[in-house]
Short mmCIF file of C-alpha atoms in Angstrom, two decimals:
data_model
loop_
_atom_site.label_atom_id
_atom_site.label_comp_id
_atom_site.label_asym_id
_atom_site.label_seq_id
_atom_site.Cartn_x
_atom_site.Cartn_y
_atom_site.Cartn_z
CA MET X 1 -93.04 71.49 -55.15
CA SER X 2 -90.77 68.47 -55.47
CA VAL X 3 -90.25 67.29 -59.03
CA VAL X 4 -88.14 64.39 -60.24
CA ASP X 5 -85.81 65.35 -63.08
CA MET X 6 -86.26 62.61 -65.67
CA ASP X 7 -82.99 63.51 -67.44
CA GLU X 8 -81.22 61.07 -65.12
CA CYS X 9 -83.37 58.25 -66.45
CA TYR X 10 -82.56 58.99 -70.07
CA SER X 11 -78.90 60.05 -69.82
CA GLU X 12 -77.64 56.47 -70.11
CA PRO X 13 -79.03 53.01 -70.92
CA MET X 14 -81.40 51.63 -68.33
CA LYS X 15 -80.41 48.54 -66.37
CA LEU X 16 -82.96 45.86 -65.59
CA VAL X 17 -82.58 42.62 -63.65
CA VAL X 18 -83.68 39.41 -65.38
CA ARG X 19 -84.20 36.30 -63.23
CA LEU X 20 -83.41 32.99 -64.90
CA LYS X 21 -83.79 29.58 -63.31
CA LEU X 22 -80.80 27.24 -63.47
CA GLN X 23 -81.40 23.51 -63.98
CA PRO X 24 -78.18 21.93 -62.70
CA ALA X 25 -77.58 18.20 -62.42
CA PRO X 26 -77.18 16.88 -58.84
CA GLN X 27 -73.38 16.98 -59.07
CA GLN X 28 -73.48 20.52 -60.46
CA ALA X 29 -75.88 21.61 -57.70
CA SER X 30 -73.44 20.27 -55.08
CA ALA X 31 -70.63 22.33 -56.62
CA LEU X 32 -72.81 25.46 -56.61
CA GLU X 33 -73.73 24.88 -52.96
CA ALA X 34 -70.08 24.41 -51.99
CA THR X 35 -69.25 27.66 -53.78
CA LEU X 36 -71.90 29.69 -51.95
CA ARG X 37 -70.85 28.21 -48.61
CA ALA X 38 -67.18 29.05 -49.24
CA CYS X 39 -67.90 32.59 -50.47
CA ASN X 40 -70.22 33.47 -47.59
CA ALA X 41 -67.96 31.91 -44.95
CA ALA X 42 -65.17 34.07 -46.35
CA ALA X 43 -67.46 37.13 -46.35
CA SER X 44 -68.32 36.61 -42.67
CA GLU X 45 -64.60 36.38 -41.79
CA VAL X 46 -63.83 39.51 -43.81
CA ALA X 47 -66.65 41.33 -41.98
CA VAL X 48 -65.05 40.45 -38.62
CA VAL X 49 -61.65 41.75 -39.77
CA ALA X 50 -63.25 44.94 -41.07
CA ARG X 51 -64.72 45.61 -37.63
CA GLN X 52 -61.45 44.84 -35.88
CA VAL X 53 -59.30 47.14 -38.01
CA GLY X 54 -62.03 49.73 -38.63
CA VAL X 55 -61.61 49.61 -42.42
CA TYR X 56 -64.70 49.34 -44.60
CA ARG X 57 -63.78 50.75 -48.00
CA ASN X 58 -63.39 48.14 -50.71
CA TYR X 59 -59.84 48.85 -51.89
CA ASP X 60 -58.51 49.61 -48.42
CA LEU X 61 -60.00 46.37 -47.05
CA ARG X 62 -58.32 44.31 -49.77
CA ARG X 63 -54.88 45.03 -48.32
CA HIS X 64 -55.91 43.32 -45.07
CA VAL X 65 -57.79 40.24 -46.29
CA TYR X 66 -57.30 39.55 -50.02
CA GLN X 67 -54.57 36.89 -49.81
CA ALA X 68 -56.16 35.12 -46.83
CA VAL X 69 -59.52 34.92 -48.61
CA LYS X 70 -57.90 33.28 -51.64
CA ASP X 71 -55.76 30.81 -49.69
CA ASP X 72 -58.16 29.75 -46.92
CA HIS X 73 -61.33 29.31 -48.97
CA ARG X 74 -60.10 28.16 -52.40
CA LEU X 75 -61.45 31.27 -54.09
CA GLY X 76 -60.14 32.66 -57.35
CA ALA X 77 -58.98 36.24 -57.71
CA GLN X 78 -62.29 37.53 -59.11
CA ALA X 79 -64.40 35.70 -56.52
CA ALA X 80 -62.21 37.03 -53.68
CA GLN X 81 -62.61 40.60 -54.92
CA HIS X 82 -66.38 40.20 -55.17
CA VAL X 83 -66.50 38.81 -51.63
CA ILE X 84 -64.62 41.83 -50.27
CA LYS X 85 -66.80 44.24 -52.22
CA LYS X 86 -69.92 42.47 -50.93
CA VAL X 87 -68.76 43.06 -47.35
CA SER X 88 -67.95 46.70 -48.08
CA ASP X 89 -71.39 47.25 -49.61
CA ALA X 90 -73.06 45.54 -46.62
CA TYR X 91 -71.39 47.94 -44.19
CA LYS X 92 -72.31 50.90 -46.40
CA THR X 93 -75.96 49.82 -46.29
CA LEU X 94 -75.76 49.25 -42.53
CA LYS X 95 -74.33 52.74 -42.01
CA ALA X 96 -77.12 54.26 -44.10
CA ASN X 97 -79.76 52.43 -42.04
CA ILE X 98 -78.17 53.60 -38.79
CA ARG X 99 -78.09 57.18 -40.05
CA ALA X 100 -81.74 56.97 -41.14
CA GLY X 101 -82.81 55.70 -37.69
CA ASN X 102 -83.99 52.32 -38.99
CA LEU X 103 -82.02 50.41 -36.34
CA GLY X 104 -83.25 52.06 -33.17
CA LYS X 105 -82.53 55.30 -31.38
CA PRO X 106 -78.96 56.28 -30.41
CA GLY X 107 -78.08 54.56 -27.14
CA SER X 108 -80.53 51.70 -27.56
CA LYS X 109 -79.29 48.10 -27.47
CA ARG X 110 -80.20 47.49 -31.10
CA HIS X 111 -78.40 50.66 -32.19
CA ARG X 112 -75.25 49.74 -30.21
CA ASN X 113 -75.22 46.22 -31.66
CA ALA X 114 -75.53 47.60 -35.18
CA GLU X 115 -72.58 49.91 -34.61
CA THR X 116 -70.27 47.34 -32.99
CA SER X 117 -71.22 43.82 -34.13
CA PRO X 118 -69.75 42.48 -37.39
CA VAL X 119 -72.06 41.77 -40.28
CA SER X 120 -72.73 38.06 -40.87
CA PHE X 121 -73.83 36.28 -44.05
CA ARG X 122 -76.10 33.26 -44.48
CA TRP X 123 -74.52 30.33 -46.28
CA ASP X 124 -76.87 30.86 -49.23
CA ALA X 125 -76.56 34.65 -49.53
CA ALA X 126 -76.29 35.78 -53.17
CA GLN X 127 -72.83 35.86 -54.73
CA PRO X 128 -71.94 38.28 -57.59
CA TYR X 129 -70.44 36.98 -60.84
CA ASP X 130 -68.80 38.98 -63.63
CA ALA X 131 -67.97 38.10 -67.24
CA ARG X 132 -64.71 36.38 -66.23
CA MET X 133 -66.57 33.97 -63.96
CA LEU X 134 -69.74 33.44 -66.01
CA SER X 135 -70.26 33.09 -69.76
CA TRP X 136 -73.56 32.70 -71.62
CA ARG X 137 -74.64 30.52 -74.54
CA PRO X 138 -78.10 31.91 -75.39
CA ASP X 139 -78.31 29.78 -78.56
CA VAL X 140 -78.41 26.57 -76.50
CA ARG X 141 -79.59 28.21 -73.22
CA THR X 142 -76.63 27.17 -71.10
CA VAL X 143 -74.04 28.96 -68.97
CA SER X 144 -70.47 28.18 -68.00
CA ILE X 145 -69.97 29.15 -64.35
CA TRP X 146 -67.00 29.18 -61.97
CA THR X 147 -67.16 27.12 -58.74
CA VAL X 148 -64.66 26.10 -56.08
CA ASP X 149 -64.68 22.62 -57.64
CA GLY X 150 -63.80 23.89 -61.10
CA ARG X 151 -65.74 25.47 -63.93
CA LEU X 152 -69.14 23.97 -64.67
CA LYS X 153 -69.94 23.94 -68.37
CA ALA X 154 -73.28 23.59 -70.12
CA VAL X 155 -75.48 24.30 -67.08
CA PRO X 156 -78.96 24.74 -68.60
CA TYR X 157 -81.24 27.66 -67.70
CA THR X 158 -84.84 28.58 -68.46
CA GLY X 159 -87.21 31.51 -68.08
CA SER X 160 -90.10 33.32 -69.71
CA SER X 161 -89.92 34.28 -73.37
CA ASP X 162 -89.20 37.91 -72.48
CA GLN X 163 -86.41 36.92 -70.08
CA LEU X 164 -84.79 34.59 -72.60
CA LYS X 165 -85.02 37.25 -75.30
CA ALA X 166 -83.41 39.85 -73.00
CA VAL X 167 -80.29 37.78 -72.26
CA ALA X 168 -80.05 36.74 -75.91
CA THR X 169 -80.24 40.24 -77.42
CA LEU X 170 -79.11 42.76 -74.75
CA PRO X 171 -75.68 43.39 -73.20
CA ILE X 172 -75.34 41.48 -69.91
CA GLY X 173 -73.51 42.96 -66.95
CA GLU X 174 -72.94 41.52 -63.50
CA SER X 175 -75.08 38.59 -62.35
CA ASP X 176 -75.92 37.16 -58.92
CA LEU X 177 -76.03 33.45 -58.11
CA VAL X 178 -79.06 32.92 -55.84
CA HIS X 179 -80.28 29.83 -53.97
CA ARG X 180 -83.90 29.97 -52.82
CA ASP X 181 -86.29 27.25 -51.68
CA GLY X 182 -84.09 24.51 -53.05
CA MET X 183 -83.84 26.15 -56.50
CA TRP X 184 -80.97 27.94 -58.24
CA PHE X 185 -81.30 31.26 -60.07
CA LEU X 186 -79.16 33.76 -61.90
CA HIS X 187 -80.20 37.40 -61.52
CA ALA X 188 -78.61 39.01 -64.57
CA SER X 189 -78.47 42.78 -65.13
CA VAL X 190 -79.06 43.78 -68.75
CA GLU X 191 -78.78 47.17 -70.44
CA VAL X 192 -81.95 48.36 -72.15
CA PRO X 193 -81.55 50.86 -75.03
CA GLU X 194 -82.30 54.47 -74.20
CA PRO X 195 -86.04 55.18 -74.75
CA GLN X 196 -87.36 58.24 -76.55
CA LEU X 197 -89.08 60.57 -74.10
CA ILE X 198 -92.52 61.66 -75.26
CA ASP X 199 -93.73 65.26 -75.01
CA PRO X 200 -96.78 64.84 -72.73
CA VAL X 201 -100.09 66.49 -73.55
CA GLY X 202 -101.09 66.31 -69.89
CA PHE X 203 -100.58 64.20 -66.79
CA LEU X 204 -102.37 61.23 -65.30
CA GLY X 205 -102.48 61.79 -61.55
CA VAL X 206 -102.18 58.75 -59.27
CA ASP X 207 -103.18 58.85 -55.60
CA MET X 208 -101.78 55.91 -53.60
CA GLY X 209 -103.26 54.71 -50.34
CA VAL X 210 -104.22 51.75 -48.18
CA ALA X 211 -107.98 51.42 -48.70
CA ASN X 212 -107.41 51.97 -52.43
CA ILE X 213 -103.96 50.92 -53.56
CA ALA X 214 -104.19 53.49 -56.36
CA TYR X 215 -106.83 55.85 -57.73
CA ASP X 216 -106.08 57.82 -60.89
CA SER X 217 -107.45 61.09 -62.21
CA ASP X 218 -109.52 59.21 -64.82
CA ALA X 219 -111.53 57.74 -61.91
CA ASN X 220 -109.99 54.28 -62.31
CA ARG X 221 -109.90 52.63 -58.91
CA TYR X 222 -107.48 49.87 -57.90
CA ALA X 223 -109.07 48.69 -54.66
CA GLY X 224 -106.99 47.24 -51.85
CA THR X 225 -109.88 45.30 -50.29
CA ARG X 226 -108.85 41.88 -51.60
CA LEU X 227 -105.14 42.41 -50.93
CA ASN X 228 -105.74 43.69 -47.40
CA GLY X 229 -108.08 40.77 -46.71
CA TYR X 230 -105.44 38.37 -48.06
CA ARG X 231 -102.84 39.90 -45.75
CA ARG X 232 -105.10 39.61 -42.72
CA ARG X 233 -105.66 35.90 -43.49
CA GLN X 234 -101.90 35.40 -43.78
CA ILE X 235 -101.33 37.10 -40.41
CA ARG X 236 -103.91 34.83 -38.75
CA LEU X 237 -102.40 31.74 -40.37
CA ARG X 238 -98.87 32.67 -39.27
CA ALA X 239 -100.10 33.26 -35.74
CA ARG X 240 -101.74 29.82 -35.60
CA LEU X 241 -98.66 28.08 -36.99
CA GLN X 242 -96.32 29.92 -34.62
CA HIS X 243 -98.56 29.01 -31.69
CA LYS X 244 -98.61 25.37 -32.75
CA ALA X 245 -94.79 25.28 -32.91
CA THR X 246 -94.53 21.74 -34.27
CA LYS X 247 -91.93 20.61 -36.79
CA SER X 248 -94.50 20.44 -39.59
CA ALA X 249 -95.80 23.91 -38.65
CA ARG X 250 -92.27 25.35 -38.89
CA ARG X 251 -91.81 23.71 -42.29
CA LEU X 252 -95.07 25.26 -43.50
CA LEU X 253 -94.04 28.66 -42.16
CA ALA X 254 -90.74 28.41 -44.05
CA ARG X 255 -92.54 27.60 -47.29
CA ARG X 256 -95.02 30.45 -46.89
CA ARG X 257 -92.61 33.13 -45.69
CA ARG X 258 -92.36 34.81 -49.09
CA LYS X 259 -95.78 33.96 -50.48
CA GLU X 260 -97.41 37.19 -49.28
CA ALA X 261 -94.56 39.32 -50.64
CA ARG X 262 -94.77 37.63 -54.04
CA HIS X 263 -98.54 38.12 -54.15
CA ALA X 264 -98.29 41.82 -53.26
CA ALA X 265 -95.51 42.34 -55.81
CA ASN X 266 -97.65 40.76 -58.52
CA VAL X 267 -100.58 43.05 -57.64
CA ASN X 268 -98.30 46.10 -57.78
CA HIS X 269 -96.84 44.97 -61.12
CA VAL X 270 -100.32 44.65 -62.65
CA ILE X 271 -101.42 48.06 -61.34
CA ALA X 272 -98.24 49.79 -62.53
CA LYS X 273 -98.45 48.19 -65.97
CA THR X 274 -102.11 49.23 -66.36
CA ILE X 275 -101.38 52.84 -65.40
CA VAL X 276 -98.35 53.14 -67.69
CA THR X 277 -100.24 51.55 -70.59
CA GLU X 278 -103.04 54.10 -70.21
CA ALA X 279 -100.51 56.96 -70.09
CA VAL X 280 -98.88 55.70 -73.30
CA ARG X 281 -102.26 55.31 -75.02
CA THR X 282 -103.29 58.89 -74.21
CA GLY X 283 -99.88 60.53 -74.65
CA ARG X 284 -99.72 61.76 -71.05
CA GLY X 285 -97.11 61.71 -68.33
CA ILE X 286 -97.66 60.27 -64.85
CA ALA X 287 -97.75 62.32 -61.63
CA VAL X 288 -97.48 60.64 -58.24
CA GLU X 289 -97.09 61.83 -54.69
CA ASN X 290 -93.64 61.93 -53.15
CA LEU X 291 -94.30 59.48 -50.31
CA THR X 292 -90.76 59.38 -48.90
CA GLY X 293 -90.94 58.97 -45.13
CA ILE X 294 -94.71 58.44 -45.07
CA ARG X 295 -94.45 55.90 -42.22
CA ASP X 296 -92.82 58.56 -40.05
CA ARG X 297 -95.32 61.30 -40.98
CA VAL X 298 -98.62 59.45 -40.73
CA ARG X 299 -100.23 58.88 -37.34
CA LEU X 300 -102.50 55.86 -37.07
CA ARG X 301 -104.27 53.85 -34.43
CA LYS X 302 -102.46 50.70 -33.33
CA PRO X 303 -104.64 48.23 -35.33
CA GLN X 304 -103.87 50.20 -38.52
CA ARG X 305 -100.08 50.25 -38.12
CA VAL X 306 -99.56 46.70 -39.35
CA THR X 307 -101.52 47.48 -42.53
CA LEU X 308 -99.47 50.63 -43.21
CA SER X 309 -96.15 48.93 -42.49
CA SER X 310 -96.93 45.94 -44.72
CA TRP X 311 -98.17 48.08 -47.61
CA SER X 312 -95.35 48.62 -50.10
CA PHE X 313 -95.66 52.28 -51.12
CA ARG X 314 -92.06 52.32 -52.29
CA GLN X 315 -92.45 49.17 -54.38
CA LEU X 316 -95.42 50.43 -56.37
CA GLY X 317 -93.64 53.75 -56.90
CA ALA X 318 -90.51 51.94 -58.11
CA PHE X 319 -92.55 49.76 -60.49
CA LEU X 320 -94.26 52.85 -61.92
CA ALA X 321 -90.91 54.62 -62.32
CA TYR X 322 -89.08 51.91 -64.22
CA LYS X 323 -92.06 50.89 -66.38
CA ALA X 324 -92.65 54.55 -67.27
CA CYS X 325 -88.95 54.98 -68.03
CA ARG X 326 -88.96 51.95 -70.35
CA ALA X 327 -92.01 53.29 -72.17
CA GLY X 328 -90.60 56.83 -72.52
CA VAL X 329 -93.32 58.28 -70.27
CA PRO X 330 -92.35 61.28 -68.08
CA LEU X 331 -92.97 60.66 -64.38
CA VAL X 332 -92.87 63.41 -61.77
CA GLN X 333 -93.23 63.29 -58.00
CA VAL X 334 -95.19 66.17 -56.52
CA ASP X 335 -95.63 67.55 -53.05
CA PRO X 336 -98.46 65.52 -51.43
CA ARG X 337 -99.45 68.16 -48.87
CA TYR X 338 -103.12 69.11 -48.81
CA THR X 339 -104.03 67.16 -51.98
CA SER X 340 -106.82 65.46 -50.04
CA GLN X 341 -108.12 68.72 -48.50
CA THR X 342 -108.08 70.94 -51.60
CA CYS X 343 -110.99 71.15 -54.04
CA SER X 344 -109.89 70.14 -57.53
CA ARG X 345 -112.49 72.49 -59.06
CA CYS X 346 -112.19 75.78 -57.16
CA GLY X 347 -108.97 75.29 -55.18
CA HIS X 348 -110.55 75.91 -51.77
CA ARG X 349 -108.60 74.17 -49.00
CA ASP X 350 -110.18 73.13 -45.72
CA LYS X 351 -109.67 69.99 -43.65
CA ARG X 352 -113.44 69.91 -43.15
CA ASN X 353 -113.78 69.28 -46.91
CA ARG X 354 -113.14 65.62 -46.16
CA PRO X 355 -115.72 64.47 -43.62
CA ASP X 356 -114.71 60.79 -43.92
CA GLN X 357 -112.24 58.51 -45.69
CA GLU X 358 -114.15 58.24 -49.00
CA THR X 359 -116.07 61.50 -49.32
CA PHE X 360 -114.91 64.94 -50.43
CA THR X 361 -117.37 67.82 -50.11
CA CYS X 362 -116.13 71.32 -50.91
CA ARG X 363 -117.45 73.86 -48.40
CA SER X 364 -116.96 76.65 -50.95
CA CYS X 365 -118.36 75.49 -54.31
CA GLY X 366 -120.28 72.44 -53.07
CA VAL X 367 -118.68 69.86 -55.37
CA VAL X 368 -119.01 66.28 -54.09
CA ALA X 369 -116.54 63.60 -55.23
CA HIS X 370 -114.67 60.53 -54.12
CA ALA X 371 -111.84 61.79 -51.91
CA ASP X 372 -109.14 59.78 -53.70
CA HIS X 373 -110.35 60.89 -57.14
CA ASN X 374 -110.28 64.51 -56.02
CA ALA X 375 -106.72 64.03 -54.70
CA ALA X 376 -105.65 62.39 -57.98
CA LEU X 377 -106.96 65.38 -59.95
CA ASN X 378 -104.93 67.72 -57.72
CA ILE X 379 -101.85 65.54 -58.24
CA ALA X 380 -102.36 65.64 -62.02
CA ARG X 381 -102.57 69.44 -61.93
CA ARG X 382 -99.40 69.68 -59.86
CA GLY X 383 -97.72 67.35 -62.31
CA VAL X 384 -98.51 69.72 -65.19
CA GLU X 385 -97.25 72.71 -63.19
CA GLY X 386 -94.09 70.89 -62.11
CA TRP X 387 -93.30 69.65 -65.61
CA GLY X 388 -93.79 73.17 -66.97
CA ALA X 389 -91.40 74.55 -64.33
CA VAL X 390 -88.72 71.98 -65.23
CA ASN X 391 -89.00 72.59 -68.99
CA ARG X 392 -89.57 76.35 -68.93
CA PRO X 393 -86.71 78.26 -70.62
CA HIS X 394 -84.56 80.24 -68.23
CA ALA X 395 -85.06 84.00 -68.40
CA ALA X 396 -82.22 86.21 -67.25
#
């Protein structure tokens, strides 16, 4: 049984990212744009040098490019260091994707390109800022931010009440300057005080799937019918616009490219918040399946592969994890094997217990239940067993 040790979550303050919208004047927006262009042009050049010399570690790479980055692109010392670190992190991520097989099989053209071609950066890729380059005035809701044209003072920002309260009351770490759809944002990381972990009286099991996004052991169903229908409409619309291929169609595609992702993220946020709220109300922990590598394990017919690939298992799991951590709710990941084939009442396991997607019928005790509810009950039981194993005193 695979169990997540929650001590890592509570050993140090949690970090959350708060997104605030900047409201720069036209002249300030021009300076911010020039800064992103200069930083990302420098990052692309550093990435080429890193490939040529075969050096990818941050501090080692500085010896090769630091002075040139400062002189050629009008970058300050802190900005130059962040540019080099950004390139180093990009190659680290690329290496991890190659090792995980996400960029094709060894010997394929895509795999060879990933191993030999330098990383490139869009002109508007996010740029990190630290406290020396960015200072906050929460009382008047403005920031002072470094640019290649000098420091911009009193740039106003706005956000939701929770976001504004977070940056006004919590320690702020590194922030990212982001340009998206003609708007400017600051993604600020804040440290949340360490929560007090509750001692759970049981576990709320959560079964995640495609037909039902989530189904918990209390028989609460979070259906995926509307979301899957929405995604199918978006696929048809994209196909029509791509086939049309006019200038207006391309503009519409550009505006809609993130709409589906935002909609799915909102659905996952609502589901995760509802589940965590119920766990807090009843004093229970949350047990979920460990779905790492599910896309590689599950075999589906071709029409179903798009649905599986577009469904964000990892995102919902991440939302549950951080919301549970903030609320002090224990969350464990359990082994998902045979949860859908095992009877939650008598424990009899048989693949014939599940004659179709929705129905579970035990061939031993005769219990009939919704298949996802039965799986959620098994997950809840494994959560209790796993939590007991983690917290059981060691006997010599």
